[in-house]
Amino acid sequence: MKQALSLRQPSSRAAIPASQPLGLVQAQRLHLAAQGLLRPPRRRARAQDVVAAVERMRLLQIDSIHVVARSPYLVLHARLGTYPPEWLDEALAQGRLAECWAHEACFVPAAEIGLHRAWRERDGHWAHRHAARMHREHRPAMDALLARIRADGAVRAADFPREDRGASGWWEWKPEKRWLEAWFALGELMVTRRDRFQRVYDLAERVLAKLDPPFVPCDAPADALRRRFILDSVHALGVTQARWIADYYRLKPAVGDAELAPLVAAGDLLQVRVKGWDAPGYVHPGHAELLGQAMRGQLRATHTALLSPFDPLVWDRARVQAMFGFEYAIECYTPAPKRRFGYYVLPILHRGRLVGRLDAKAHRAGGVFEVKALFLEPGVEATPMLLRDLAAAIARTAQWHGTPAVRLGRCRPATLAVPLRAALRDA
């Protein structure tokens, strides 16, 4: 049985005045609401909330840097509050989530893995092209590795010793790790679970057999898949310009207004005007009610959180600059002398605005959450509310991470340090 590809989702067809423009602040709040970052969680997190959050975002980018919590756990913490990080690992092991190449390497809902596998076969993703070349160059060894997994079961890269023990970094992966990743990109292997964040690879057929809901192959044509990913991107973003859509799933070629016009005409997208934008905005009809609330000024932003550098809210530099006036670059891959703010800089979301950033490091053995440096954006006033909310967000993150003692380093402006330390003592 093949998966039927639906372009429409249940929607609230609230009447939207086409001539009424959306203010930029209203657009920001619609964007945050779609991402689950407008308000703090109303109750304690449950295990099923992890999957629900990924379904809401459509994907959850994976990154292994762990000077603080690894990115996917931190993205969820910003939306769910305190929760056991192992819930994400359990959702993968139980087949409610799956891993694949999407924006980058990502967790995606199990129900959508058929779409991703079908798209990968058609779009020529760089990881797939690289893996195909590696298989041509290392066919006997890669085929032998696949045969071993078929006969003996799942493996980790750590199960294969390496001779050059001093080597490190992804660019110096041992051959077996490269081959496992190549088979993963080619779709012959999938990640069945993670052990201390290390991938455990097994045959795709065995991983697909345990998915919940059950895996159904998708044979939709490429144009239908592309439309589906465009609509899912708009839904995840809340409101977006055409130029920002392709980045969400790394679609090629870029998406333009001309491509979206038939979707607007068919009612699969709503077109809106946003004050200050030089291009139309687009909203998924599933967010028609939220759009109406935004236009009536009924979306209140009350959440303060520390964001991962790989959070969907901030990973597109052009989008976050246009939407929030926040200039952001991920500097962990930048040589130290060229960094402006630090190695692992977390944007600070405060009541609908990106008000600053902090460079953090978790010292797990000593239970210390070190804020090496904290920077407020120019023009942001350190009001009592901001100090209270920021201190509470830092303390929550530190406590959840198991590093409850907060050590505050330099601040900009420097006058922020004393009142923030006092607020941290009270948090």
Short mmCIF file of C-alpha atoms in Angstrom, two decimals:
data_model
loop_
_atom_site.label_atom_id
_atom_site.label_comp_id
_atom_site.label_asym_id
_atom_site.label_seq_id
_atom_site.Cartn_x
_atom_site.Cartn_y
_atom_site.Cartn_z
CA MET A 1 0.00 0.00 0.00
CA LYS A 2 1.40 3.36 -1.04
CA GLN A 3 1.07 6.54 0.98
CA ALA A 4 -1.50 8.98 -0.34
CA LEU A 5 -0.04 12.47 -0.38
CA SER A 6 -2.41 15.10 0.94
CA LEU A 7 -1.66 18.73 0.21
CA ARG A 8 -4.40 20.06 2.46
CA GLN A 9 -4.60 19.91 6.21
CA PRO A 10 -7.65 20.58 8.42
CA SER A 11 -7.95 24.31 8.72
CA SER A 12 -10.03 26.97 10.36
CA ARG A 13 -11.45 29.05 7.53
CA ALA A 14 -11.84 32.23 9.54
CA ALA A 15 -12.60 35.30 7.48
CA ILE A 16 -9.35 37.20 6.95
CA PRO A 17 -9.60 40.75 5.59
CA ALA A 18 -7.30 40.59 2.57
CA SER A 19 -6.68 44.34 2.58
CA GLN A 20 -5.63 44.56 6.22
CA PRO A 21 -1.85 44.51 6.64
CA LEU A 22 -0.18 42.59 9.44
CA GLY A 23 2.10 44.64 11.64
CA LEU A 24 5.66 43.39 12.06
CA VAL A 25 5.12 42.72 15.78
CA GLN A 26 1.98 40.77 14.91
CA ALA A 27 3.95 38.77 12.33
CA GLN A 28 6.62 38.02 14.92
CA ARG A 29 4.02 36.69 17.32
CA LEU A 30 2.36 34.54 14.68
CA HIS A 31 5.81 33.14 13.85
CA LEU A 32 6.49 32.40 17.53
CA ALA A 33 3.05 30.86 18.05
CA ALA A 34 3.57 28.46 15.14
CA GLN A 35 6.93 27.43 16.59
CA GLY A 36 5.59 26.93 20.13
CA LEU A 37 7.58 29.84 21.57
CA LEU A 38 4.93 32.49 22.21
CA ARG A 39 4.00 31.48 25.75
CA PRO A 40 5.60 29.27 28.41
CA PRO A 41 4.22 25.74 28.77
CA ARG A 42 0.97 25.64 30.75
CA ARG A 43 1.68 22.32 32.46
CA ARG A 44 4.49 19.91 33.17
CA ALA A 45 5.80 18.11 30.10
CA ARG A 46 4.69 14.59 29.22
CA ALA A 47 6.57 12.08 27.09
CA GLN A 48 4.18 12.51 24.17
CA ASP A 49 4.94 16.25 24.10
CA VAL A 50 8.36 15.51 22.62
CA VAL A 51 6.83 13.95 19.52
CA ALA A 52 4.15 16.65 19.39
CA ALA A 53 6.82 19.37 19.40
CA VAL A 54 8.69 17.72 16.53
CA GLU A 55 5.42 17.36 14.63
CA ARG A 56 4.75 21.06 15.17
CA MET A 57 8.20 22.10 13.91
CA ARG A 58 8.11 19.28 11.28
CA LEU A 59 11.76 18.50 11.99
CA LEU A 60 14.39 18.79 14.72
CA GLN A 61 17.97 19.39 13.63
CA ILE A 62 20.68 17.18 15.11
CA ASP A 63 24.05 18.55 16.17
CA SER A 64 26.55 16.82 18.41
CA ILE A 65 28.25 19.84 20.06
CA HIS A 66 27.67 19.53 23.79
CA VAL A 67 29.36 22.38 25.62
CA VAL A 68 25.79 22.89 26.84
CA ALA A 69 23.02 20.36 26.19
CA ARG A 70 23.11 19.02 22.65
CA SER A 71 21.01 21.10 20.33
CA PRO A 72 17.91 18.90 19.87
CA TYR A 73 17.44 18.58 23.63
CA LEU A 74 17.87 22.34 24.07
CA VAL A 75 15.38 23.14 21.28
CA LEU A 76 12.80 20.99 23.07
CA HIS A 77 13.61 22.54 26.46
CA ALA A 78 12.83 26.01 25.10
CA ARG A 79 9.34 24.75 24.20
CA LEU A 80 8.55 22.16 26.87
CA GLY A 81 10.38 23.42 29.92
CA THR A 82 11.87 20.85 32.27
CA TYR A 83 11.62 17.34 30.84
CA PRO A 84 13.81 14.21 30.91
CA PRO A 85 16.09 14.36 27.83
CA GLU A 86 15.88 10.58 27.50
CA TRP A 87 12.32 11.03 26.26
CA LEU A 88 13.74 12.04 22.89
CA ASP A 89 15.95 8.93 22.79
CA GLU A 90 12.99 6.76 23.76
CA ALA A 91 10.77 8.22 21.05
CA LEU A 92 13.42 7.28 18.47
CA ALA A 93 13.92 3.78 19.89
CA GLN A 94 10.15 3.20 19.98
CA GLY A 95 9.73 4.23 16.36
CA ARG A 96 7.65 7.36 16.97
CA LEU A 97 10.44 9.48 15.48
CA ALA A 98 12.97 8.65 12.76
CA GLU A 99 16.23 10.16 11.54
CA CYS A 100 16.88 11.30 8.00
CA TRP A 101 18.44 14.07 5.95
CA ALA A 102 16.04 17.04 5.75
CA HIS A 103 17.18 20.60 6.64
CA GLU A 104 20.33 18.81 7.75
CA ALA A 105 20.42 15.54 9.68
CA CYS A 106 17.14 15.69 11.59
CA PHE A 107 14.60 13.86 13.69
CA VAL A 108 11.25 13.78 11.87
CA PRO A 109 7.85 12.33 12.80
CA ALA A 110 7.57 8.64 11.95
CA ALA A 111 4.49 9.34 9.85
CA GLU A 112 6.56 11.49 7.46
CA ILE A 113 9.58 9.27 6.85
CA GLY A 114 8.00 7.88 3.68
CA LEU A 115 7.87 11.39 2.23
CA HIS A 116 11.51 12.02 3.09
CA ARG A 117 12.69 8.72 1.62
CA ALA A 118 10.77 9.38 -1.58
CA TRP A 119 12.13 12.93 -1.80
CA ARG A 120 15.71 11.83 -1.19
CA GLU A 121 15.53 9.53 -4.21
CA ARG A 122 14.46 12.45 -6.41
CA ASP A 123 16.17 15.62 -5.22
CA GLY A 124 19.85 14.64 -5.36
CA HIS A 125 20.73 15.82 -1.83
CA TRP A 126 24.46 16.43 -1.40
CA ALA A 127 24.70 13.71 1.25
CA HIS A 128 23.14 11.19 -1.14
CA ARG A 129 25.49 12.20 -3.99
CA HIS A 130 28.52 11.97 -1.72
CA ALA A 131 27.40 8.56 -0.43
CA ALA A 132 26.85 7.22 -3.95
CA ARG A 133 30.37 8.28 -4.90
CA MET A 134 31.79 6.63 -1.80
CA HIS A 135 30.00 3.38 -2.64
CA ARG A 136 31.47 3.40 -6.12
CA GLU A 137 34.95 3.86 -4.66
CA HIS A 138 34.59 1.41 -1.72
CA ARG A 139 32.01 -1.06 -2.97
CA PRO A 140 33.54 -4.34 -1.65
CA ALA A 141 34.12 -3.00 1.88
CA MET A 142 30.78 -1.24 2.09
CA ASP A 143 28.90 -4.27 0.79
CA ALA A 144 30.70 -6.46 3.33
CA LEU A 145 29.72 -4.08 6.13
CA LEU A 146 26.07 -4.17 5.06
CA ALA A 147 26.19 -7.99 4.92
CA ARG A 148 27.59 -8.08 8.46
CA ILE A 149 24.73 -5.96 9.78
CA ARG A 150 22.21 -8.12 7.94
CA ALA A 151 23.65 -11.24 9.55
CA ASP A 152 24.64 -10.02 13.02
CA GLY A 153 22.39 -7.07 13.77
CA ALA A 154 22.76 -3.40 14.60
CA VAL A 155 26.17 -1.75 15.08
CA ARG A 156 27.74 1.49 16.29
CA ALA A 157 30.76 3.15 14.74
CA ALA A 158 32.43 2.54 18.12
CA ASP A 159 32.22 -1.22 17.49
CA PHE A 160 35.04 -0.83 14.98
CA PRO A 161 38.50 -0.06 16.42
CA ARG A 162 40.66 2.50 14.71
CA GLU A 163 44.40 2.40 14.19
CA ASP A 164 45.11 6.16 14.28
CA ARG A 165 43.81 6.70 17.80
CA GLY A 166 44.98 10.31 17.96
CA ALA A 167 42.69 11.42 15.15
CA SER A 168 39.45 13.21 15.89
CA GLY A 169 36.76 15.25 14.20
CA TRP A 170 34.23 14.34 11.53
CA TRP A 171 36.80 15.02 8.79
CA GLU A 172 38.96 12.23 10.22
CA TRP A 173 36.24 9.62 10.68
CA LYS A 174 37.45 6.04 10.46
CA PRO A 175 36.41 4.22 7.27
CA GLU A 176 33.61 2.23 8.93
CA LYS A 177 31.99 5.42 10.25
CA ARG A 178 32.10 6.94 6.78
CA TRP A 179 30.60 3.80 5.28
CA LEU A 180 27.84 3.62 7.87
CA GLU A 181 26.95 7.24 7.20
CA ALA A 182 27.01 6.59 3.46
CA TRP A 183 24.59 3.67 3.79
CA PHE A 184 22.42 5.87 6.01
CA ALA A 185 22.34 8.59 3.34
CA LEU A 186 21.58 6.00 0.65
CA GLY A 187 18.67 4.69 2.71
CA GLU A 188 19.93 1.13 3.22
CA LEU A 189 20.62 1.77 6.91
CA MET A 190 18.64 3.78 9.44
CA VAL A 191 19.21 4.76 13.05
CA THR A 192 17.32 2.36 15.28
CA ARG A 193 18.30 4.09 18.55
CA ARG A 194 21.08 6.11 20.15
CA ASP A 195 23.42 5.02 22.94
CA ARG A 196 24.74 8.11 24.73
CA PHE A 197 23.92 9.98 21.55
CA GLN A 198 25.95 7.57 19.40
CA ARG A 199 23.99 6.32 16.42
CA VAL A 200 23.11 2.63 16.36
CA TYR A 201 22.62 1.59 12.73
CA ASP A 202 20.42 -1.23 11.49
CA LEU A 203 18.90 -2.31 8.19
CA ALA A 204 16.27 0.17 7.05
CA GLU A 205 13.73 -2.63 6.60
CA ARG A 206 14.05 -3.58 10.28
CA VAL A 207 13.78 0.02 11.50
CA LEU A 208 10.83 0.78 9.23
CA ALA A 209 9.03 -2.31 10.52
CA LYS A 210 8.86 -0.87 14.07
CA LEU A 211 7.64 2.62 13.20
CA ASP A 212 4.51 3.95 14.91
CA PRO A 213 2.41 4.74 12.92
CA PRO A 214 3.35 1.91 10.53
CA PHE A 215 5.53 2.84 7.58
CA VAL A 216 3.78 3.25 4.24
CA PRO A 217 5.94 3.85 1.13
CA CYS A 218 5.25 7.00 -0.85
CA ASP A 219 5.35 7.06 -4.66
CA ALA A 220 4.13 10.63 -5.17
CA PRO A 221 5.78 12.51 -8.04
CA ALA A 222 8.48 15.05 -7.29
CA ASP A 223 6.26 18.08 -7.89
CA ALA A 224 3.67 16.83 -5.38
CA LEU A 225 6.36 16.17 -2.79
CA ARG A 226 7.81 19.63 -3.31
CA ARG A 227 4.37 21.21 -2.84
CA ARG A 228 3.91 19.21 0.36
CA PHE A 229 7.24 20.37 1.77
CA ILE A 230 6.48 23.97 0.80
CA LEU A 231 3.15 23.85 2.63
CA ASP A 232 4.70 22.15 5.66
CA SER A 233 7.43 24.81 5.77
CA VAL A 234 4.87 27.64 5.71
CA HIS A 235 2.87 25.90 8.45
CA ALA A 236 5.97 25.52 10.64
CA LEU A 237 7.00 29.15 10.11
CA GLY A 238 3.59 30.68 10.81
CA VAL A 239 4.14 33.56 8.38
CA THR A 240 6.95 33.77 5.88
CA GLN A 241 8.20 35.37 2.71
CA ALA A 242 8.66 33.10 -0.29
CA ARG A 243 12.44 33.55 -0.18
CA TRP A 244 12.68 31.88 3.26
CA ILE A 245 10.70 28.76 2.45
CA ALA A 246 13.28 26.66 0.61
CA ASP A 247 15.77 26.72 3.48
CA TYR A 248 13.49 24.83 5.85
CA TYR A 249 13.81 21.55 3.93
CA ARG A 250 16.76 22.64 1.75
CA LEU A 251 14.57 22.64 -1.35
CA LYS A 252 16.13 23.37 -4.72
CA PRO A 253 15.53 25.50 -6.69
CA ALA A 254 14.51 28.38 -4.43
CA VAL A 255 10.81 29.06 -3.92
CA GLY A 256 9.39 32.24 -5.44
CA ASP A 257 6.11 34.12 -5.46
CA ALA A 258 5.23 32.79 -8.92
CA GLU A 259 5.38 29.20 -7.67
CA LEU A 260 3.13 30.05 -4.72
CA ALA A 261 0.48 31.87 -6.74
CA PRO A 262 -1.40 28.66 -7.74
CA LEU A 263 -1.39 27.51 -4.10
CA VAL A 264 -2.91 30.82 -3.06
CA ALA A 265 -5.50 30.57 -5.83
CA ALA A 266 -6.41 27.04 -4.72
CA GLY A 267 -6.78 28.07 -1.08
CA ASP A 268 -3.79 26.02 0.05
CA LEU A 269 -2.01 29.21 1.17
CA LEU A 270 -3.16 32.62 2.37
CA GLN A 271 -1.31 35.70 1.12
CA VAL A 272 -0.96 38.62 3.53
CA ARG A 273 0.74 42.00 3.59
CA VAL A 274 3.21 42.69 6.38
CA LYS A 275 4.20 46.27 7.17
CA GLY A 276 7.83 46.93 6.30
CA TRP A 277 8.22 43.89 4.03
CA ASP A 278 9.00 44.43 0.36
CA ALA A 279 7.39 41.10 -0.56
CA PRO A 280 4.13 39.28 0.24
CA GLY A 281 3.79 37.12 3.31
CA TYR A 282 2.25 33.66 3.28
CA VAL A 283 0.28 31.82 5.97
CA HIS A 284 -0.98 28.24 5.97
CA PRO A 285 -4.81 28.08 6.22
CA GLY A 286 -4.35 25.82 9.22
CA HIS A 287 -3.21 28.99 11.01
CA ALA A 288 -6.16 31.14 9.87
CA GLU A 289 -7.45 31.44 13.43
CA LEU A 290 -4.01 32.45 14.73
CA LEU A 291 -3.72 34.95 11.89
CA GLY A 292 -7.03 36.50 12.87
CA GLN A 293 -5.91 36.71 16.51
CA ALA A 294 -2.65 38.33 15.43
CA MET A 295 -4.49 40.93 13.34
CA ARG A 296 -6.74 41.73 16.30
CA GLY A 297 -3.73 42.10 18.60
CA GLN A 298 -4.74 39.08 20.67
CA LEU A 299 -1.44 37.18 20.58
CA ARG A 300 0.54 38.08 23.70
CA ALA A 301 4.17 37.03 23.96
CA THR A 302 5.05 36.05 27.54
CA HIS A 303 7.81 33.47 27.13
CA THR A 304 11.51 33.92 27.93
CA ALA A 305 13.94 31.17 26.91
CA LEU A 306 17.49 30.42 25.86
CA LEU A 307 17.57 29.13 22.30
CA SER A 308 19.90 26.65 20.65
CA PRO A 309 22.07 28.03 17.84
CA PHE A 310 20.32 25.41 15.67
CA ASP A 311 16.78 26.32 16.68
CA PRO A 312 14.47 26.70 13.66
CA LEU A 313 13.67 30.22 14.86
CA VAL A 314 17.23 31.46 14.28
CA TRP A 315 19.03 29.12 11.86
CA ASP A 316 18.12 31.22 8.78
CA ARG A 317 20.17 34.41 9.11
CA ALA A 318 18.17 36.37 6.52
CA ARG A 319 14.85 35.42 8.09
CA VAL A 320 15.82 36.23 11.69
CA GLN A 321 17.33 39.55 10.57
CA ALA A 322 14.20 40.59 8.67
CA MET A 323 11.75 39.24 11.23
CA PHE A 324 13.43 40.35 14.47
CA GLY A 325 16.23 42.71 13.46
CA PHE A 326 18.64 40.22 15.03
CA GLU A 327 21.99 39.71 13.34
CA TYR A 328 23.09 36.18 14.16
CA ALA A 329 25.82 33.85 13.04
CA ILE A 330 26.72 30.45 14.47
CA GLU A 331 30.32 31.01 15.56
CA CYS A 332 31.29 27.55 16.81
CA TYR A 333 32.72 26.83 13.35
CA THR A 334 34.50 30.21 13.20
CA PRO A 335 38.19 30.43 14.23
CA ALA A 336 38.41 31.81 17.77
CA PRO A 337 40.15 35.10 16.86
CA LYS A 338 37.31 35.96 14.47
CA ARG A 339 34.44 35.32 16.89
CA ARG A 340 32.44 38.34 18.02
CA PHE A 341 30.47 36.77 20.85
CA GLY A 342 31.81 33.29 21.65
CA TYR A 343 31.90 29.60 20.80
CA TYR A 344 28.38 28.42 21.67
CA VAL A 345 26.18 31.48 21.77
CA LEU A 346 22.54 31.09 22.78
CA PRO A 347 20.06 33.73 21.57
CA ILE A 348 17.82 35.12 24.31
CA LEU A 349 14.10 35.21 23.52
CA HIS A 350 12.19 37.56 25.84
CA ARG A 351 8.47 38.19 25.45
CA GLY A 352 8.45 38.18 21.66
CA ARG A 353 11.84 39.82 21.05
CA LEU A 354 15.37 38.55 20.62
CA VAL A 355 17.01 40.80 23.19
CA GLY A 356 20.52 39.40 23.46
CA ARG A 357 22.78 36.37 23.52
CA LEU A 358 24.99 34.52 25.94
CA ASP A 359 28.05 32.34 25.55
CA ALA A 360 27.62 29.35 27.84
CA LYS A 361 29.48 26.25 28.96
CA ALA A 362 28.23 23.50 31.26
CA HIS A 363 30.78 22.07 33.68
CA ARG A 364 28.96 18.84 34.43
CA ALA A 365 31.42 17.33 36.88
CA GLY A 366 31.23 20.38 39.14
CA GLY A 367 27.55 21.13 38.55
CA VAL A 368 28.33 24.64 37.26
CA PHE A 369 26.56 26.45 34.41
CA GLU A 370 29.03 29.10 33.28
CA VAL A 371 27.80 32.16 31.44
CA LYS A 372 31.11 33.26 29.98
CA ALA A 373 29.64 36.40 28.50
CA LEU A 374 26.20 37.93 28.13
CA PHE A 375 25.32 40.64 25.63
CA LEU A 376 22.13 42.65 25.38
CA GLU A 377 21.25 44.05 21.97
CA PRO A 378 21.79 47.77 21.43
CA GLY A 379 18.82 49.73 22.71
CA VAL A 380 17.51 46.93 24.96
CA GLU A 381 16.87 48.25 28.46
CA ALA A 382 17.59 46.00 31.43
CA THR A 383 14.17 46.50 33.03
CA PRO A 384 13.24 44.70 36.25
CA MET A 385 10.97 42.40 34.22
CA LEU A 386 13.75 41.49 31.80
CA LEU A 387 16.21 40.86 34.64
CA ARG A 388 13.71 38.66 36.48
CA ASP A 389 12.69 36.68 33.38
CA LEU A 390 16.26 36.30 32.11
CA ALA A 391 17.54 35.11 35.49
CA ALA A 392 14.68 32.61 35.71
CA ALA A 393 15.40 31.30 32.18
CA ILE A 394 19.11 30.85 32.95
CA ALA A 395 18.34 29.15 36.27
CA ARG A 396 15.77 26.82 34.66
CA THR A 397 18.18 25.78 31.94
CA ALA A 398 21.01 25.26 34.43
CA GLN A 399 18.83 23.22 36.80
CA TRP A 400 17.40 21.08 33.98
CA HIS A 401 20.90 20.47 32.70
CA GLY A 402 22.12 19.20 36.07
CA THR A 403 24.47 22.17 36.53
CA PRO A 404 22.46 24.27 39.01
CA ALA A 405 25.24 26.59 40.18
CA VAL A 406 25.30 29.58 37.80
CA ARG A 407 28.57 31.48 37.31
CA LEU A 408 28.13 34.81 35.54
CA GLY A 409 31.07 36.28 33.64
CA ARG A 410 31.33 39.55 31.77
CA CYS A 411 28.27 41.43 30.62
CA ARG A 412 27.56 44.07 28.04
CA PRO A 413 26.56 46.58 29.16
CA ALA A 414 28.81 46.15 32.19
CA THR A 415 26.17 47.70 34.44
CA LEU A 416 24.03 44.60 33.82
CA ALA A 417 26.27 42.34 35.91
CA VAL A 418 25.34 43.44 39.44
CA PRO A 419 21.54 43.45 39.11
CA LEU A 420 21.58 40.21 37.09
CA ARG A 421 23.66 38.45 39.76
CA ALA A 422 21.13 39.63 42.33
CA ALA A 423 18.26 38.34 40.19
CA LEU A 424 20.02 34.99 39.78
CA ARG A 425 20.30 34.66 43.57
CA ASP A 426 16.53 35.13 43.81
CA ALA A 427 15.65 32.88 40.85
#
